[in-house]
């Protein structure tokens, strides 16, 4: 897997100061995408153990509130396979830091449809479904939906277009329906 950038002090991709990873590779190709260079799976740099270590070190300070994963598209099968294990490492080492993920996929149709109503993900459908389910196990908040240029509002908080939702993954998986994230500071 390749990545295009790491931001050690991101304040736009979730609450507080965060570390953000922008992965490469996206087949969705949303019109007006702010990161079209990341559509190419070969763009950027190789994501390896050294990069994992650098991200873990960047997450260590107490003022860092969490980790955000953007793209490209993190849930592309090629990326999900690599990210599933990495997100588990992040959540294990930093259980109090929220993991946010941005995706063009629809949570109910593309991701939650692979999970049962009791929240247990079906892991025998395909390798891609397995890794996506493993990612969801470690993601706290998901910003879902394709960016729609016609629905763009420049001052939306933590998203680009009004069709995109900010979803509390744990509450959604427990209830079997979408539960929107509630910002305690709004």
PDB file of C-alpha atoms in Angstrom:
ATOM      1  CA  UNK A   1       0.000   0.000   0.000  1.00  0.00           C
ATOM      2  CA  UNK A   2       1.120   3.522  -0.719  1.00  0.00           C
ATOM      3  CA  UNK A   3       0.273   6.765   1.020  1.00  0.00           C
ATOM      4  CA  UNK A   4       0.436  10.326  -0.211  1.00  0.00           C
ATOM      5  CA  UNK A   5       0.934  12.262   3.032  1.00  0.00           C
ATOM      6  CA  UNK A   6       1.060  12.199   6.794  1.00  0.00           C
ATOM      7  CA  UNK A   7      -0.001  15.272   8.754  1.00  0.00           C
ATOM      8  CA  UNK A   8       1.269  15.284  12.325  1.00  0.00           C
ATOM      9  CA  UNK A   9      -0.801  18.300  13.430  1.00  0.00           C
ATOM     10  CA  UNK A  10      -4.129  18.163  11.576  1.00  0.00           C
ATOM     11  CA  UNK A  11      -7.050  20.188  12.978  1.00  0.00           C
ATOM     12  CA  UNK A  12      -9.435  19.781  10.021  1.00  0.00           C
ATOM     13  CA  UNK A  13     -10.060  16.009   9.989  1.00  0.00           C
ATOM     14  CA  UNK A  14     -11.702  15.511  13.366  1.00  0.00           C
ATOM     15  CA  UNK A  15     -11.803  17.171  16.777  1.00  0.00           C
ATOM     16  CA  UNK A  16      -8.612  18.416  18.408  1.00  0.00           C
ATOM     17  CA  UNK A  17      -5.088  18.039  17.094  1.00  0.00           C
ATOM     18  CA  UNK A  18      -4.759  14.777  15.190  1.00  0.00           C
ATOM     19  CA  UNK A  19      -2.334  12.715  13.163  1.00  0.00           C
ATOM     20  CA  UNK A  20      -3.710  12.031   9.678  1.00  0.00           C
ATOM     21  CA  UNK A  21      -2.716   9.489   7.058  1.00  0.00           C
ATOM     22  CA  UNK A  22      -3.751   9.961   3.432  1.00  0.00           C
ATOM     23  CA  UNK A  23      -3.653   6.626   1.601  1.00  0.00           C
ATOM     24  CA  UNK A  24      -3.273   6.249  -2.159  1.00  0.00           C
ATOM     25  CA  UNK A  25      -5.735   4.444  -4.396  1.00  0.00           C
ATOM     26  CA  UNK A  26      -9.361   5.200  -5.162  1.00  0.00           C
ATOM     27  CA  UNK A  27     -11.687   3.864  -7.843  1.00  0.00           C
ATOM     28  CA  UNK A  28     -14.566   6.203  -6.904  1.00  0.00           C
ATOM     29  CA  UNK A  29     -13.047   9.324  -8.515  1.00  0.00           C
ATOM     30  CA  UNK A  30     -15.537  11.852  -7.170  1.00  0.00           C
ATOM     31  CA  UNK A  31     -15.933  14.946  -9.322  1.00  0.00           C
ATOM     32  CA  UNK A  32     -14.281  17.855  -7.514  1.00  0.00           C
ATOM     33  CA  UNK A  33     -12.190  15.605  -5.251  1.00  0.00           C
ATOM     34  CA  UNK A  34      -9.684  17.686  -3.267  1.00  0.00           C
ATOM     35  CA  UNK A  35      -7.046  14.969  -3.596  1.00  0.00           C
ATOM     36  CA  UNK A  36      -7.272  13.519  -7.166  1.00  0.00           C
ATOM     37  CA  UNK A  37      -3.595  12.593  -7.231  1.00  0.00           C
ATOM     38  CA  UNK A  38      -4.391   9.923  -4.629  1.00  0.00           C
ATOM     39  CA  UNK A  39      -6.625   8.022  -7.055  1.00  0.00           C
ATOM     40  CA  UNK A  40      -3.478   6.277  -8.329  1.00  0.00           C
ATOM     41  CA  UNK A  41      -2.597   3.277  -6.134  1.00  0.00           C
ATOM     42  CA  UNK A  42       1.086   3.796  -6.966  1.00  0.00           C
ATOM     43  CA  UNK A  43       1.177   7.466  -5.953  1.00  0.00           C
ATOM     44  CA  UNK A  44       3.331   8.621  -3.057  1.00  0.00           C
ATOM     45  CA  UNK A  45       5.395   6.513  -0.699  1.00  0.00           C
ATOM     46  CA  UNK A  46       5.403   2.918   0.459  1.00  0.00           C
ATOM     47  CA  UNK A  47       3.596   2.336   3.761  1.00  0.00           C
ATOM     48  CA  UNK A  48       5.924   0.121   5.784  1.00  0.00           C
ATOM     49  CA  UNK A  49       6.988  -0.599   9.376  1.00  0.00           C
ATOM     50  CA  UNK A  50       9.100   2.565   9.504  1.00  0.00           C
ATOM     51  CA  UNK A  51       6.074   4.673   8.588  1.00  0.00           C
ATOM     52  CA  UNK A  52       3.939   2.799  11.135  1.00  0.00           C
ATOM     53  CA  UNK A  53       6.532   3.604  13.805  1.00  0.00           C
ATOM     54  CA  UNK A  54       6.617   7.292  12.801  1.00  0.00           C
ATOM     55  CA  UNK A  55       2.830   7.521  13.092  1.00  0.00           C
ATOM     56  CA  UNK A  56       2.831   5.793  16.482  1.00  0.00           C
ATOM     57  CA  UNK A  57       5.479   8.241  17.730  1.00  0.00           C
ATOM     58  CA  UNK A  58       3.473  11.185  16.408  1.00  0.00           C
ATOM     59  CA  UNK A  59       0.361   9.897  18.239  1.00  0.00           C
ATOM     60  CA  UNK A  60       2.152   9.597  21.608  1.00  0.00           C
ATOM     61  CA  UNK A  61       1.879  13.176  22.981  1.00  0.00           C
ATOM     62  CA  UNK A  62      -1.121  13.754  25.249  1.00  0.00           C
ATOM     63  CA  UNK A  63      -2.266  16.794  23.226  1.00  0.00           C
ATOM     64  CA  UNK A  64      -2.850  14.565  20.187  1.00  0.00           C
ATOM     65  CA  UNK A  65      -6.540  13.621  20.387  1.00  0.00           C
ATOM     66  CA  UNK A  66      -6.679  10.993  17.685  1.00  0.00           C
ATOM     67  CA  UNK A  67      -5.855   9.507  14.324  1.00  0.00           C
ATOM     68  CA  UNK A  68      -7.642  10.252  11.047  1.00  0.00           C
ATOM     69  CA  UNK A  69      -7.524   8.083   7.948  1.00  0.00           C
ATOM     70  CA  UNK A  70      -8.281   9.652   4.572  1.00  0.00           C
ATOM     71  CA  UNK A  71      -7.497   9.052   0.952  1.00  0.00           C
ATOM     72  CA  UNK A  72      -7.692   8.062  -1.706  1.00  0.00           C
ATOM     73  CA  UNK A  73     -10.064   5.466  -0.349  1.00  0.00           C
ATOM     74  CA  UNK A  74      -9.115   3.550   2.829  1.00  0.00           C
ATOM     75  CA  UNK A  75     -11.734   0.841   2.198  1.00  0.00           C
ATOM     76  CA  UNK A  76     -10.405  -0.163  -1.239  1.00  0.00           C
ATOM     77  CA  UNK A  77      -9.525  -3.872  -0.876  1.00  0.00           C
ATOM     78  CA  UNK A  78      -5.817  -3.233  -1.453  1.00  0.00           C
ATOM     79  CA  UNK A  79      -5.758  -0.648   1.330  1.00  0.00           C
ATOM     80  CA  UNK A  80      -8.117  -2.373   3.760  1.00  0.00           C
ATOM     81  CA  UNK A  81      -5.872  -5.420   3.953  1.00  0.00           C
ATOM     82  CA  UNK A  82      -2.947  -3.293   5.158  1.00  0.00           C
ATOM     83  CA  UNK A  83      -4.972  -0.889   7.289  1.00  0.00           C
ATOM     84  CA  UNK A  84      -6.959  -3.499   9.253  1.00  0.00           C
ATOM     85  CA  UNK A  85      -3.908  -4.617  11.211  1.00  0.00           C
ATOM     86  CA  UNK A  86      -2.496  -1.135  11.544  1.00  0.00           C
ATOM     87  CA  UNK A  87      -5.715   0.296  13.002  1.00  0.00           C
ATOM     88  CA  UNK A  88      -5.768  -2.552  15.511  1.00  0.00           C
ATOM     89  CA  UNK A  89      -2.228  -1.613  16.599  1.00  0.00           C
ATOM     90  CA  UNK A  90      -3.201   2.046  16.961  1.00  0.00           C
ATOM     91  CA  UNK A  91      -6.322   1.210  19.001  1.00  0.00           C
ATOM     92  CA  UNK A  92      -4.373  -1.206  21.222  1.00  0.00           C
ATOM     93  CA  UNK A  93      -1.563   1.264  21.952  1.00  0.00           C
ATOM     94  CA  UNK A  94      -3.830   4.342  22.231  1.00  0.00           C
ATOM     95  CA  UNK A  95      -7.275   3.148  23.372  1.00  0.00           C
ATOM     96  CA  UNK A  96      -8.334   6.640  24.486  1.00  0.00           C
ATOM     97  CA  UNK A  97      -7.585   8.320  21.164  1.00  0.00           C
ATOM     98  CA  UNK A  98     -10.417   8.332  18.637  1.00  0.00           C
ATOM     99  CA  UNK A  99      -9.859   6.878  15.195  1.00  0.00           C
ATOM    100  CA  UNK A 100     -11.731   8.661  12.417  1.00  0.00           C
ATOM    101  CA  UNK A 101     -11.991   7.405   8.850  1.00  0.00           C
ATOM    102  CA  UNK A 102     -13.228   9.170   5.721  1.00  0.00           C
ATOM    103  CA  UNK A 103     -14.758   7.053   2.962  1.00  0.00           C
ATOM    104  CA  UNK A 104     -16.742   7.474  -0.226  1.00  0.00           C
ATOM    105  CA  UNK A 105     -18.598   4.271   0.601  1.00  0.00           C
ATOM    106  CA  UNK A 106     -22.094   4.350   2.095  1.00  0.00           C
ATOM    107  CA  UNK A 107     -22.082   2.875   5.588  1.00  0.00           C
ATOM    108  CA  UNK A 108     -25.374   0.949   5.359  1.00  0.00           C
ATOM    109  CA  UNK A 109     -25.159  -0.238   1.758  1.00  0.00           C
ATOM    110  CA  UNK A 110     -21.463  -0.902   1.333  1.00  0.00           C
ATOM    111  CA  UNK A 111     -20.114  -1.579   4.820  1.00  0.00           C
ATOM    112  CA  UNK A 112     -22.814  -2.345   7.405  1.00  0.00           C
ATOM    113  CA  UNK A 113     -24.659  -4.619   4.966  1.00  0.00           C
ATOM    114  CA  UNK A 114     -21.822  -7.040   5.542  1.00  0.00           C
ATOM    115  CA  UNK A 115     -22.571  -7.111   9.285  1.00  0.00           C
ATOM    116  CA  UNK A 116     -25.349  -8.813  11.213  1.00  0.00           C
ATOM    117  CA  UNK A 117     -27.840  -6.903  13.342  1.00  0.00           C
ATOM    118  CA  UNK A 118     -26.056  -7.921  16.557  1.00  0.00           C
ATOM    119  CA  UNK A 119     -22.963  -6.085  15.347  1.00  0.00           C
ATOM    120  CA  UNK A 120     -20.933  -9.182  14.583  1.00  0.00           C
ATOM    121  CA  UNK A 121     -19.386  -8.768  11.172  1.00  0.00           C
ATOM    122  CA  UNK A 122     -19.621 -11.539   8.641  1.00  0.00           C
ATOM    123  CA  UNK A 123     -16.027 -12.438   7.915  1.00  0.00           C
ATOM    124  CA  UNK A 124     -16.458 -15.320   5.484  1.00  0.00           C
ATOM    125  CA  UNK A 125     -17.946 -13.321   2.574  1.00  0.00           C
ATOM    126  CA  UNK A 126     -14.681 -12.271   0.951  1.00  0.00           C
ATOM    127  CA  UNK A 127     -11.224 -11.150   1.944  1.00  0.00           C
ATOM    128  CA  UNK A 128     -12.231  -7.530   1.242  1.00  0.00           C
ATOM    129  CA  UNK A 129     -15.279  -7.821   3.531  1.00  0.00           C
ATOM    130  CA  UNK A 130     -13.153  -9.436   6.225  1.00  0.00           C
ATOM    131  CA  UNK A 131     -10.595  -6.611   6.236  1.00  0.00           C
ATOM    132  CA  UNK A 132     -13.267  -3.925   6.045  1.00  0.00           C
ATOM    133  CA  UNK A 133     -15.011  -5.478   9.061  1.00  0.00           C
ATOM    134  CA  UNK A 134     -11.694  -5.528  10.932  1.00  0.00           C
ATOM    135  CA  UNK A 135     -11.228  -1.839  10.112  1.00  0.00           C
ATOM    136  CA  UNK A 136     -14.707  -1.018  11.426  1.00  0.00           C
ATOM    137  CA  UNK A 137     -13.885  -2.860  14.665  1.00  0.00           C
ATOM    138  CA  UNK A 138     -11.271  -0.190  15.391  1.00  0.00           C
ATOM    139  CA  UNK A 139     -12.856   2.942  13.893  1.00  0.00           C
ATOM    140  CA  UNK A 140     -14.754   5.218  16.261  1.00  0.00           C
ATOM    141  CA  UNK A 141     -16.159   7.720  13.777  1.00  0.00           C
ATOM    142  CA  UNK A 142     -16.788   7.294  10.054  1.00  0.00           C
ATOM    143  CA  UNK A 143     -17.434  10.147   7.638  1.00  0.00           C
ATOM    144  CA  UNK A 144     -19.243   8.369   4.812  1.00  0.00           C
ATOM    145  CA  UNK A 145     -20.548   9.120   1.355  1.00  0.00           C
ATOM    146  CA  UNK A 146     -19.037  10.317  -1.866  1.00  0.00           C
ATOM    147  CA  UNK A 147     -18.097  13.946  -2.102  1.00  0.00           C
ATOM    148  CA  UNK A 148     -20.795  15.620  -4.219  1.00  0.00           C
ATOM    149  CA  UNK A 149     -19.533  18.838  -5.735  1.00  0.00           C
ATOM    150  CA  UNK A 150     -23.068  20.243  -6.163  1.00  0.00           C
ATOM    151  CA  UNK A 151     -23.639  19.747  -2.398  1.00  0.00           C
ATOM    152  CA  UNK A 152     -20.338  21.330  -1.335  1.00  0.00           C
ATOM    153  CA  UNK A 153     -20.515  23.831   1.503  1.00  0.00           C
ATOM    154  CA  UNK A 154     -17.156  25.354   2.340  1.00  0.00           C
ATOM    155  CA  UNK A 155     -17.742  25.741   6.091  1.00  0.00           C
ATOM    156  CA  UNK A 156     -19.172  22.296   6.897  1.00  0.00           C
ATOM    157  CA  UNK A 157     -17.408  20.876   9.898  1.00  0.00           C
ATOM    158  CA  UNK A 158     -15.306  17.776   9.199  1.00  0.00           C
ATOM    159  CA  UNK A 159     -16.850  17.040   5.775  1.00  0.00           C
ATOM    160  CA  UNK A 160     -17.027  18.478   2.272  1.00  0.00           C
ATOM    161  CA  UNK A 161     -20.617  18.068   1.106  1.00  0.00           C
ATOM    162  CA  UNK A 162     -23.963  17.956   2.918  1.00  0.00           C
ATOM    163  CA  UNK A 163     -24.709  14.377   1.846  1.00  0.00           C
ATOM    164  CA  UNK A 164     -21.785  13.103   3.892  1.00  0.00           C
ATOM    165  CA  UNK A 165     -22.537  11.927   7.414  1.00  0.00           C
ATOM    166  CA  UNK A 166     -20.447  11.757  10.572  1.00  0.00           C
ATOM    167  CA  UNK A 167     -21.318   8.371  12.081  1.00  0.00           C
ATOM    168  CA  UNK A 168     -20.645   6.958  15.544  1.00  0.00           C
ATOM    169  CA  UNK A 169     -19.549   3.462  14.531  1.00  0.00           C
ATOM    170  CA  UNK A 170     -19.780   1.704  17.912  1.00  0.00           C
ATOM    171  CA  UNK A 171     -23.307   3.002  18.585  1.00  0.00           C
ATOM    172  CA  UNK A 172     -24.353   2.186  15.012  1.00  0.00           C
ATOM    173  CA  UNK A 173     -23.044  -1.360  15.178  1.00  0.00           C
ATOM    174  CA  UNK A 174     -24.759  -1.930  18.533  1.00  0.00           C
ATOM    175  CA  UNK A 175     -28.125  -0.553  17.382  1.00  0.00           C
ATOM    176  CA  UNK A 176     -28.059  -1.965  13.843  1.00  0.00           C
ATOM    177  CA  UNK A 177     -28.856   1.465  12.408  1.00  0.00           C
ATOM    178  CA  UNK A 178     -26.945   4.666  11.755  1.00  0.00           C
ATOM    179  CA  UNK A 179     -26.266   6.784  14.816  1.00  0.00           C
ATOM    180  CA  UNK A 180     -24.791  10.169  14.035  1.00  0.00           C
ATOM    181  CA  UNK A 181     -21.780  11.384  15.987  1.00  0.00           C
ATOM    182  CA  UNK A 182     -22.574  14.049  18.561  1.00  0.00           C
ATOM    183  CA  UNK A 183     -19.912  16.671  19.085  1.00  0.00           C
ATOM    184  CA  UNK A 184     -19.803  17.471  22.782  1.00  0.00           C
ATOM    185  CA  UNK A 185     -18.625  20.985  21.991  1.00  0.00           C
ATOM    186  CA  UNK A 186     -21.420  22.002  19.586  1.00  0.00           C
TER     187      UNK A 186
END
